[in-house]
Each structure stands twice: as C-alpha cells, then as structure tokens.
PDB file of C-alpha atoms in Angstrom:
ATOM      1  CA  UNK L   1      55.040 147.732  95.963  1.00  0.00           C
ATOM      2  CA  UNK L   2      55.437 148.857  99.588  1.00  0.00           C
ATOM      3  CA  UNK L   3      57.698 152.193 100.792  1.00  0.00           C
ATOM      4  CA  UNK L   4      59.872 149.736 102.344  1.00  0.00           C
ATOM      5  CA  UNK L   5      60.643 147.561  98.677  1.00  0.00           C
ATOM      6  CA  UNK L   6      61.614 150.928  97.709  1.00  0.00           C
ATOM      7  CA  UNK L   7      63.215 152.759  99.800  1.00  0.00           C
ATOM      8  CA  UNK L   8      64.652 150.188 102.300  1.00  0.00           C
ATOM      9  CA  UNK L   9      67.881 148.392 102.207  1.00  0.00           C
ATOM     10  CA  UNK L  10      66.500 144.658 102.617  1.00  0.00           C
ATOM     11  CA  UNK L  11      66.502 142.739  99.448  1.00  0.00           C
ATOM     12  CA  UNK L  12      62.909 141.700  98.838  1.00  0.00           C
ATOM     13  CA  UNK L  13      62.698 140.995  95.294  1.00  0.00           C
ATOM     14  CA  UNK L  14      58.464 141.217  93.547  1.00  0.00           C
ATOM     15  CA  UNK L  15      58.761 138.293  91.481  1.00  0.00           C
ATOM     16  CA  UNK L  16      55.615 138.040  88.506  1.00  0.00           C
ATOM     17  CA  UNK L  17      52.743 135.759  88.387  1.00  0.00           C
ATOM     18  CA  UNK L  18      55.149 133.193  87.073  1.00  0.00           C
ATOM     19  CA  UNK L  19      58.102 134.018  90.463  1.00  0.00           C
ATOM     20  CA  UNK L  20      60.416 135.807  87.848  1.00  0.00           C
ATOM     21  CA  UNK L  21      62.419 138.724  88.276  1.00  0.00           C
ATOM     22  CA  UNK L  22      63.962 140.212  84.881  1.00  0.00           C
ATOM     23  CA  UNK L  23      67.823 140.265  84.673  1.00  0.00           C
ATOM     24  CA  UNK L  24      69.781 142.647  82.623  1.00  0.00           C
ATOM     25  CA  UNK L  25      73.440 142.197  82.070  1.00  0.00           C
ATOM     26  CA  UNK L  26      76.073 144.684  80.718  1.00  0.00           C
ATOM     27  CA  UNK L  27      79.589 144.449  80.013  1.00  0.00           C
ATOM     28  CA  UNK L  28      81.466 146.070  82.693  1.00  0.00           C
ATOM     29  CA  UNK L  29      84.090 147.076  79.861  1.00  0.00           C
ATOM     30  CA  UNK L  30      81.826 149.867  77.947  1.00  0.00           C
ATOM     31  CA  UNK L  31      77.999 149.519  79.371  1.00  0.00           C
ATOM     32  CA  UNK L  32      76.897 147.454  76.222  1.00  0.00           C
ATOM     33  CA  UNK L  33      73.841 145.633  77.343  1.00  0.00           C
ATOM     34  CA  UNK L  34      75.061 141.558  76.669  1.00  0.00           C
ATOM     35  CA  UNK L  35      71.635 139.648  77.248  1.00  0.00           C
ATOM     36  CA  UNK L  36      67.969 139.633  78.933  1.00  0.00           C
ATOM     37  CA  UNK L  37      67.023 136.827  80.876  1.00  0.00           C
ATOM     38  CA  UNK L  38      64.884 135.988  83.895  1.00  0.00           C
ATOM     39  CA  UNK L  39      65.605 134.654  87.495  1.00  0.00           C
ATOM     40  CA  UNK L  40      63.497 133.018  89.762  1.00  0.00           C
ATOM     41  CA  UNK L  41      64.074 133.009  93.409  1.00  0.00           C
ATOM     42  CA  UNK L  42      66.832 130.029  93.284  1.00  0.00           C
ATOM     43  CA  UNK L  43      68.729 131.511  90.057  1.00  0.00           C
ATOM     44  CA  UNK L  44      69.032 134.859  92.224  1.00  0.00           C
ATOM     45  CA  UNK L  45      70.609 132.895  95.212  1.00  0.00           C
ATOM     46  CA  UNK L  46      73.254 130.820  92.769  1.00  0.00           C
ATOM     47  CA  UNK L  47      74.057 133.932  91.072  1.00  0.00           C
ATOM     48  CA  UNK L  48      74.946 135.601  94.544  1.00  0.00           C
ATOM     49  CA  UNK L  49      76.831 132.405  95.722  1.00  0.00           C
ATOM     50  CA  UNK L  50      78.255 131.706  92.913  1.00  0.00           C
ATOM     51  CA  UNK L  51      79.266 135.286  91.284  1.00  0.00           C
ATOM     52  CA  UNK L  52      78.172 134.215  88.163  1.00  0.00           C
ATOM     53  CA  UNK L  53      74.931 134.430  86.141  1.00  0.00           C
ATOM     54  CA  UNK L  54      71.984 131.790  86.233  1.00  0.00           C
ATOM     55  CA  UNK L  55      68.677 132.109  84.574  1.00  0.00           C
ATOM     56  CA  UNK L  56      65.958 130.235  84.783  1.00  0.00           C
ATOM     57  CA  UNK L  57      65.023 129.340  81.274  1.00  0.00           C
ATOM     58  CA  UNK L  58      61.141 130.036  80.245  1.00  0.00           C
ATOM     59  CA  UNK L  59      61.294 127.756  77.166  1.00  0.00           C
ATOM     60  CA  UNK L  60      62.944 124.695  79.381  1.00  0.00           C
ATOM     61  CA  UNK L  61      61.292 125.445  82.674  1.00  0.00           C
ATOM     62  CA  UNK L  62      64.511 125.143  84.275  1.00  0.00           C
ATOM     63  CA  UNK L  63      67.743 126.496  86.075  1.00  0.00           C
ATOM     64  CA  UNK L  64      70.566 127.625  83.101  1.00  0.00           C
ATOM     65  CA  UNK L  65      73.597 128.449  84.276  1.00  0.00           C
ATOM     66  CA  UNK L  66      75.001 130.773  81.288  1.00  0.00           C
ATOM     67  CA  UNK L  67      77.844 129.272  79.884  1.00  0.00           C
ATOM     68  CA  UNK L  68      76.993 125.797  80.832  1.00  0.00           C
ATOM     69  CA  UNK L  69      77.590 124.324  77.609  1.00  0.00           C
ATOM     70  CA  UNK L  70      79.042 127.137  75.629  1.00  0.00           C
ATOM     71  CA  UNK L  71      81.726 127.630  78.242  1.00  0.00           C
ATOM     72  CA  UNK L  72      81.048 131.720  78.061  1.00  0.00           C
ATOM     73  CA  UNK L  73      80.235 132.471  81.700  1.00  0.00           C
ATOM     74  CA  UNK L  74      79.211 135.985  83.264  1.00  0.00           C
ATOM     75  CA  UNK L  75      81.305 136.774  86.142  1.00  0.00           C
ATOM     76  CA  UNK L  76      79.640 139.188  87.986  1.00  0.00           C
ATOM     77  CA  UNK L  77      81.329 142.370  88.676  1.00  0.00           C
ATOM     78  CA  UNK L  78      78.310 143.535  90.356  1.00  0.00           C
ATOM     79  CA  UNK L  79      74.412 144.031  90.853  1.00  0.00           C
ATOM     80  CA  UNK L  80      71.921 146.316  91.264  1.00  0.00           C
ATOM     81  CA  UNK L  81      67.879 146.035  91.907  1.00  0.00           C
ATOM     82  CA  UNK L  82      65.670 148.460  90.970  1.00  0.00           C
ATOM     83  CA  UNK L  83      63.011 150.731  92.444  1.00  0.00           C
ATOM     84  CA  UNK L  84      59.855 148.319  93.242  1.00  0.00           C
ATOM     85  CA  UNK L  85      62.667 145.055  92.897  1.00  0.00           C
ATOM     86  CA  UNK L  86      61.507 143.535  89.935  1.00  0.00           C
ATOM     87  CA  UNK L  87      64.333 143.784  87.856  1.00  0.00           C
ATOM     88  CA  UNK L  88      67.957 142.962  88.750  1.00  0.00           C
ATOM     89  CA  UNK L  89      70.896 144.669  86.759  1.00  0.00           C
ATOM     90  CA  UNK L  90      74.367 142.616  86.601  1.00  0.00           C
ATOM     91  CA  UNK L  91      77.375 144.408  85.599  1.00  0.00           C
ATOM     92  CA  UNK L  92      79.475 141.262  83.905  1.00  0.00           C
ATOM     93  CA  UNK L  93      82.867 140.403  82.441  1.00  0.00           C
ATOM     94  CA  UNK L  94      81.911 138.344  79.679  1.00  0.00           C
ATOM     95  CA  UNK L  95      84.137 135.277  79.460  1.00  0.00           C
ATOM     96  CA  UNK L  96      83.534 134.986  75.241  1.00  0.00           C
ATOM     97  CA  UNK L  97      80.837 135.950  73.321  1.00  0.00           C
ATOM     98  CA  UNK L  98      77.262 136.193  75.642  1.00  0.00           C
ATOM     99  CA  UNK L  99      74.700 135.250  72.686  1.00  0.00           C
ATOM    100  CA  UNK L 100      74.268 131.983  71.570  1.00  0.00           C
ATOM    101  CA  UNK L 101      74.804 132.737  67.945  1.00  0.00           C
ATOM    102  CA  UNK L 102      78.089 133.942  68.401  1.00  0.00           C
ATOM    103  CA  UNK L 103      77.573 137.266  68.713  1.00  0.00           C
ATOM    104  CA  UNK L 104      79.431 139.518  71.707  1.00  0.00           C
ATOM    105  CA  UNK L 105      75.735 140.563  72.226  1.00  0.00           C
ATOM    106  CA  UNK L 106      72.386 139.803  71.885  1.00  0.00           C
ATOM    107  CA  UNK L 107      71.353 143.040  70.527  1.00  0.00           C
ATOM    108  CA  UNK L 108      73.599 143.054  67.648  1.00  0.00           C
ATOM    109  CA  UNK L 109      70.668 144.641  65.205  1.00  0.00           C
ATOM    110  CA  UNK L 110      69.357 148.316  65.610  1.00  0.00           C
ATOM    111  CA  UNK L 111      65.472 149.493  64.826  1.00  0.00           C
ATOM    112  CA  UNK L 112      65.095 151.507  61.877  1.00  0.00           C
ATOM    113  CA  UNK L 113      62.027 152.755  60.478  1.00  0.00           C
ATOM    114  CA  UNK L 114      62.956 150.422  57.298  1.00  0.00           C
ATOM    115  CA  UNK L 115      63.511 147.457  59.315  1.00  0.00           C
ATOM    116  CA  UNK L 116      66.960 146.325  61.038  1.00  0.00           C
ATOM    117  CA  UNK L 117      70.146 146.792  60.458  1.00  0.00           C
ATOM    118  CA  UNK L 118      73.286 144.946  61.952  1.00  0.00           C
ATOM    119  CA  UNK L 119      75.025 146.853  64.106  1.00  0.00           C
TER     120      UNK L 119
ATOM    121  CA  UNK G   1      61.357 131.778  67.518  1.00  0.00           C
ATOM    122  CA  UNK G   2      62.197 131.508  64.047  1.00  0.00           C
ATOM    123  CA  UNK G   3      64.998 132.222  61.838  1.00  0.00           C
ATOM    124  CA  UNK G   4      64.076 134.782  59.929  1.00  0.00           C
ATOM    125  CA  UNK G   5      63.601 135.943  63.646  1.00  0.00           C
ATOM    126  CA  UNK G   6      67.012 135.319  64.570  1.00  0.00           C
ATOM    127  CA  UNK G   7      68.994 136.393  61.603  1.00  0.00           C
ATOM    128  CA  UNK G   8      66.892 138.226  59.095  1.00  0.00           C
ATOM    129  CA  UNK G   9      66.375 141.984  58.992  1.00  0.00           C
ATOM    130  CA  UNK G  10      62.579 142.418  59.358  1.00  0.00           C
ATOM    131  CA  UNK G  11      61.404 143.991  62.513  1.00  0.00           C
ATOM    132  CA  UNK G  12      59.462 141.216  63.799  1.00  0.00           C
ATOM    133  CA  UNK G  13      58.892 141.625  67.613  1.00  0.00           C
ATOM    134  CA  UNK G  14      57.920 138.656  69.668  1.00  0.00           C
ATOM    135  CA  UNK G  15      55.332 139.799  72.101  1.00  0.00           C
ATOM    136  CA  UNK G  16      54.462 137.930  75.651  1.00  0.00           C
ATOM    137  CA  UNK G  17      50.918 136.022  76.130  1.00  0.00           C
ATOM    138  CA  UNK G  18      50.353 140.069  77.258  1.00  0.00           C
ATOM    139  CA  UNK G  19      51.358 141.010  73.911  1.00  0.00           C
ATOM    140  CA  UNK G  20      54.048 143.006  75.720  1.00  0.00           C
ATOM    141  CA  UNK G  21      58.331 143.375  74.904  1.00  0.00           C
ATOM    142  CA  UNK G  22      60.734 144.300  77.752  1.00  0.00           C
ATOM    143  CA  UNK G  23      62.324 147.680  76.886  1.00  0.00           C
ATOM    144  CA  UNK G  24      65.910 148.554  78.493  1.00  0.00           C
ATOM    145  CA  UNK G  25      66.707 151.778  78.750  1.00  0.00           C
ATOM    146  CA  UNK G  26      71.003 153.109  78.949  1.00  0.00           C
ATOM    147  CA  UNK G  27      72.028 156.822  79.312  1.00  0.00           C
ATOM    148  CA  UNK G  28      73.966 157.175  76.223  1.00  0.00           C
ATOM    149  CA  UNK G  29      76.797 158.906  78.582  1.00  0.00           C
ATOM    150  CA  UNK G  30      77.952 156.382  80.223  1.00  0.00           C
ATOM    151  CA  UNK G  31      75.867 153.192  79.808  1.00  0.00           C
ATOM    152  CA  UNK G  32      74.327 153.571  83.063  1.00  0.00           C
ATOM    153  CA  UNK G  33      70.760 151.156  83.113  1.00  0.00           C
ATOM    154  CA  UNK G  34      68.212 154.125  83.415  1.00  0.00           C
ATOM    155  CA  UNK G  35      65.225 151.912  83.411  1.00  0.00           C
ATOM    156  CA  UNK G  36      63.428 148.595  82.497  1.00  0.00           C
ATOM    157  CA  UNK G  37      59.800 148.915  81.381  1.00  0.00           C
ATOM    158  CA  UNK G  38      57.160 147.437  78.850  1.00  0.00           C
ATOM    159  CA  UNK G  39      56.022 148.254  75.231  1.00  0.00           C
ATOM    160  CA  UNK G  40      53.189 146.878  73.759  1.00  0.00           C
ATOM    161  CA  UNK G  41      53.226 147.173  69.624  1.00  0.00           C
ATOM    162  CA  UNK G  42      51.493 150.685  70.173  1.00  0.00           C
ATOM    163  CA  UNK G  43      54.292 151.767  72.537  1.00  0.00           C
ATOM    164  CA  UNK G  44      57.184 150.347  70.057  1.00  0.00           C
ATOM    165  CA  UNK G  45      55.346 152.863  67.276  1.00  0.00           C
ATOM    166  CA  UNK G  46      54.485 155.799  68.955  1.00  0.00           C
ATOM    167  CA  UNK G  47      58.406 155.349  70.460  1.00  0.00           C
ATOM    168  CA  UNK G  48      59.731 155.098  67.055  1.00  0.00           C
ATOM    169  CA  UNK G  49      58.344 157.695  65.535  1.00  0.00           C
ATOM    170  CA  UNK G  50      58.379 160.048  68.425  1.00  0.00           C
ATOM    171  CA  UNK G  51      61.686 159.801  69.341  1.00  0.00           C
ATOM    172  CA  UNK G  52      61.087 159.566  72.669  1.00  0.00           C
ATOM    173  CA  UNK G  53      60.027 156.760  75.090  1.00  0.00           C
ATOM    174  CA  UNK G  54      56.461 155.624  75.432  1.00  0.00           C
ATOM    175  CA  UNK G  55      55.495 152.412  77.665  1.00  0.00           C
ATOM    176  CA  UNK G  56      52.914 150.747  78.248  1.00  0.00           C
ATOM    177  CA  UNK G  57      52.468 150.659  81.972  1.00  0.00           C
ATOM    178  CA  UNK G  58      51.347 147.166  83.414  1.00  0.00           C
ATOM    179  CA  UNK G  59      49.596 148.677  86.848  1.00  0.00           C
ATOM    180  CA  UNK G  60      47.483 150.947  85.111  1.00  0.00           C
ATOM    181  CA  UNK G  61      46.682 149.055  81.807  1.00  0.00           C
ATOM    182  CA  UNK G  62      47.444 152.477  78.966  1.00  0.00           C
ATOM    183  CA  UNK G  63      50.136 153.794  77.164  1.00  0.00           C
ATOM    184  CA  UNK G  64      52.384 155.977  78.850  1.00  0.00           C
ATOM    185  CA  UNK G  65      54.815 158.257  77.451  1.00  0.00           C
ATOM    186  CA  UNK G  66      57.977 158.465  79.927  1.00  0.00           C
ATOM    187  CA  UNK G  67      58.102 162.203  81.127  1.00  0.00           C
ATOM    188  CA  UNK G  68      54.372 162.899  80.733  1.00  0.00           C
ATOM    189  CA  UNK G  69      53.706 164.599  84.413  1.00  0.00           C
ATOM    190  CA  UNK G  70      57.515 165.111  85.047  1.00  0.00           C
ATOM    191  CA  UNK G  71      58.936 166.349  82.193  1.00  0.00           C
ATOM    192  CA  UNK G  72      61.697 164.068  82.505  1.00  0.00           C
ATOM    193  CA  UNK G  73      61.456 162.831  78.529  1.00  0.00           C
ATOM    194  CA  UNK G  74      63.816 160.188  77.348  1.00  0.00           C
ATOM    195  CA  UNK G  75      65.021 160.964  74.050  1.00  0.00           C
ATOM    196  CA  UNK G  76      66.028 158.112  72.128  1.00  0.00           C
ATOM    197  CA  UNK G  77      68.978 158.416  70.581  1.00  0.00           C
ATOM    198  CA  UNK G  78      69.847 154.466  69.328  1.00  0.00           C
ATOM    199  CA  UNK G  79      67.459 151.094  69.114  1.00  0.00           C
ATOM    200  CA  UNK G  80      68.470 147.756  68.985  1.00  0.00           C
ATOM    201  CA  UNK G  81      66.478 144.315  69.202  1.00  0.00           C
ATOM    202  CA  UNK G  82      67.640 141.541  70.356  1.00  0.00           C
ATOM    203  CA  UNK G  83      68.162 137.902  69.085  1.00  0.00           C
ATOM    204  CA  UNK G  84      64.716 136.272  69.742  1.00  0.00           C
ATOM    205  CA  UNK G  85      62.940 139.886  69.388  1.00  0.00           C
ATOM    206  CA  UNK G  86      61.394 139.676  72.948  1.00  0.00           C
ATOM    207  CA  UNK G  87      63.583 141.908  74.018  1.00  0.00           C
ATOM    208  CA  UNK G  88      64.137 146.070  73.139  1.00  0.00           C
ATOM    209  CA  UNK G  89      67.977 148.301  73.897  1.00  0.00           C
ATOM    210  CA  UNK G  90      67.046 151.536  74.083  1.00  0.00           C
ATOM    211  CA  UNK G  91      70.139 154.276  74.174  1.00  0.00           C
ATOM    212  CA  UNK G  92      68.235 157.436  75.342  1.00  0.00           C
ATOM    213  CA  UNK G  93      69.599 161.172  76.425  1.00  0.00           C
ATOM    214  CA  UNK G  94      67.643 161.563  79.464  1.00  0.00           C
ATOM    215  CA  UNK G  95      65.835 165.021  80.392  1.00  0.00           C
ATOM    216  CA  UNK G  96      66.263 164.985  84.135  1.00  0.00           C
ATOM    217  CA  UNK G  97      66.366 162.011  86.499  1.00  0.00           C
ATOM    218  CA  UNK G  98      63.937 158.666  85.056  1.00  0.00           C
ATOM    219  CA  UNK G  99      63.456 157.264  88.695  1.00  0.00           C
ATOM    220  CA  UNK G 100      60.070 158.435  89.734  1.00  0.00           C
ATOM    221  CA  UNK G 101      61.205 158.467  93.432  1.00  0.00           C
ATOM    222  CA  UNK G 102      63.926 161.311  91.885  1.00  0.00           C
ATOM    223  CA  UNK G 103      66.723 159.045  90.999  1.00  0.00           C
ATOM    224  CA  UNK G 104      68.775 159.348  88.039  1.00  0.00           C
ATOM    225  CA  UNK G 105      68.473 155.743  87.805  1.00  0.00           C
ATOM    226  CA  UNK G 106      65.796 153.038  88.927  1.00  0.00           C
ATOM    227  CA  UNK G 107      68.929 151.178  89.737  1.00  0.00           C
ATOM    228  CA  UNK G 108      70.350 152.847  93.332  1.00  0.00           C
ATOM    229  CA  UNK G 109      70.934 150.421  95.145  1.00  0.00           C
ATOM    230  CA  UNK G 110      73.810 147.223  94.738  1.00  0.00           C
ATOM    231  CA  UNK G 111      72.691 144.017  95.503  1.00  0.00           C
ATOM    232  CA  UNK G 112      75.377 142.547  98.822  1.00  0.00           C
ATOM    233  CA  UNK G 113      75.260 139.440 100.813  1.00  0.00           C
ATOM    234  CA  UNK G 114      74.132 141.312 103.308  1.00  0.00           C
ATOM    235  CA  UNK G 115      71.401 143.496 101.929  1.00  0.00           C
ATOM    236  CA  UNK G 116      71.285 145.865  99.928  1.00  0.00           C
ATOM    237  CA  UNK G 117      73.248 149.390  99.783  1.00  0.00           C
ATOM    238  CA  UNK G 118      72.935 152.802  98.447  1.00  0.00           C
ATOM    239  CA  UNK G 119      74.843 152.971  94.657  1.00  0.00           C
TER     240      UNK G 119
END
C-alpha cells in the first residue's frame, strides 16, 4: 500500500495474488448487506460502464454478470473503495431477490453459539 | 459447497486455501460498511465469544483483535453467515472511528468515472 492508494483521489485498485478485488453489495433501501463476490480488473470496468454488478466467478473462472440468468440485476446506486483499495463497496437496488436460492440475501442465517439460526 | 452447507443449520465455515473467511463489518446505526477484514477459525472463536471483533491480519501473519492499540473496539452486536459459508456479516457498535487513517469508515471515498472523491 502506498500514501497515495490511500489518501489520493486516483482509483488504483491492489488486486490479490489471483487480480481480485472483494465486492460488497448492500441494499440501498435499509444497509442489509445482499452478497460477497469478487471483481477482477474487467468486472470493475463493466460494473462502472454498465451501472450494474459483474463478478468474476472463482468456481467458473469467468466474467458473471449478476442476474444473467436469474434476471435479478444490481443497479448500482453507488460505490465506494476502501482504505489500501482492495475492497469495493456497491450500494444496489436489488431488482428481485440477490441470492441464488431465493433468498433477498445471502446472509439469511445468524451465528449463534448453538449453531445457526434463520434470520 | 454442500447442502447441508447451504441450507442446514450447523456452523460450518468454508475457509480459503489460507484457511481464511472474509468478515464484513456494518455500524448497526445506519448500515454504513465499517470494514472488510479476515478471520481465520481462531479469529471466528475468540470473536464469538468475546463479543468483539478479532481478525486475523494477512500482512503480519497473527490474530488481531480490532481496537487493540486504538481502543477503537467493535462490539458485535449481530452475526450472520452467508450461503456458501465463505463469507461472515458482522453488525457491530463501533467504539470510535475503525479506519486506521481516523475514518469512521474504511470506505471514504465514492468510486466516479473520473476518479475517485471524498464520501
């Protein structure tokens, strides 16, 4: 990390060993967090072009836009990068549920010392 | 990922080949992304039964309890996991600002065409 990833105002994303940022998205409606994915360099440019979220998939190797088959796009409200730039926060309106079992969100169980519970 | 992964109600993390989860962190206040960080399985048990959040930091290889030199202790006030277990929602009450450069948030600056601007 260098002063100027930090503190400047030039985008300049640190991408990991494997040129992946992580990618955070929350409902603009109520700050519920919707979904973690990753972006690599390209997925961060089509978001920004497009105004809509696209990962790049670890388990396919390849460029998802979200919603491509389920129809349940992220419009992106807006997006934030964090201190050293290696993770990217998107503000979203959902368009339908973000997680692909259905659920509004992926994080539809909470940690209990006994286990999970839904939420 | 399996389905007792995906549905069941065992806390069953999935760790990374660094045997490491990605751990959000929201102001319970407003929903505001405070942080992204790391927890290995030590971090995930020393969080949960301390309350309060403990990472495991990635540039110096140990455990690190948020708020250890600063003060600024994240009290964890809500948990959730999400679908594939890769991935931890943590709803803290923050004591002081999380940034280490003296930000409330890691997240200050929006993401433009142009650059990036102060939030």
């Amino acid at each position: 990390m260098t002063d100027e990833q930090e503190s400047g105002f030039t985008l300049n994303p640190r991408y990991d060993a494997n040129g992946l940022l992580t990618a955070i998205v929350t409902d603009e409606a109520d700050g519920a967090v919707l979904m973690v994915g990753h972006m690599n360099a390209e997925a961060l440019a089509k978001s920004m072009a497009s105004r809509t979220a696209v990962f790049f998939s670890r388990s396919r190797q390849r460029l998802w836009q979200k919603g491509e088959s389920s129809g349940n796009i992220l419009h992106i409200v807006d997006m934030r990068i964090d201190c050293d730039q290696d993770a990217i926060w998107i503000i979203a309106r959902p368009q339908g549920p973000t997680c692909h079992t259905g659920a509004r969100s992926c994080f539809y169980r909470r940690v209990t010392d006994s286990g999970l519970e839904p939420v």
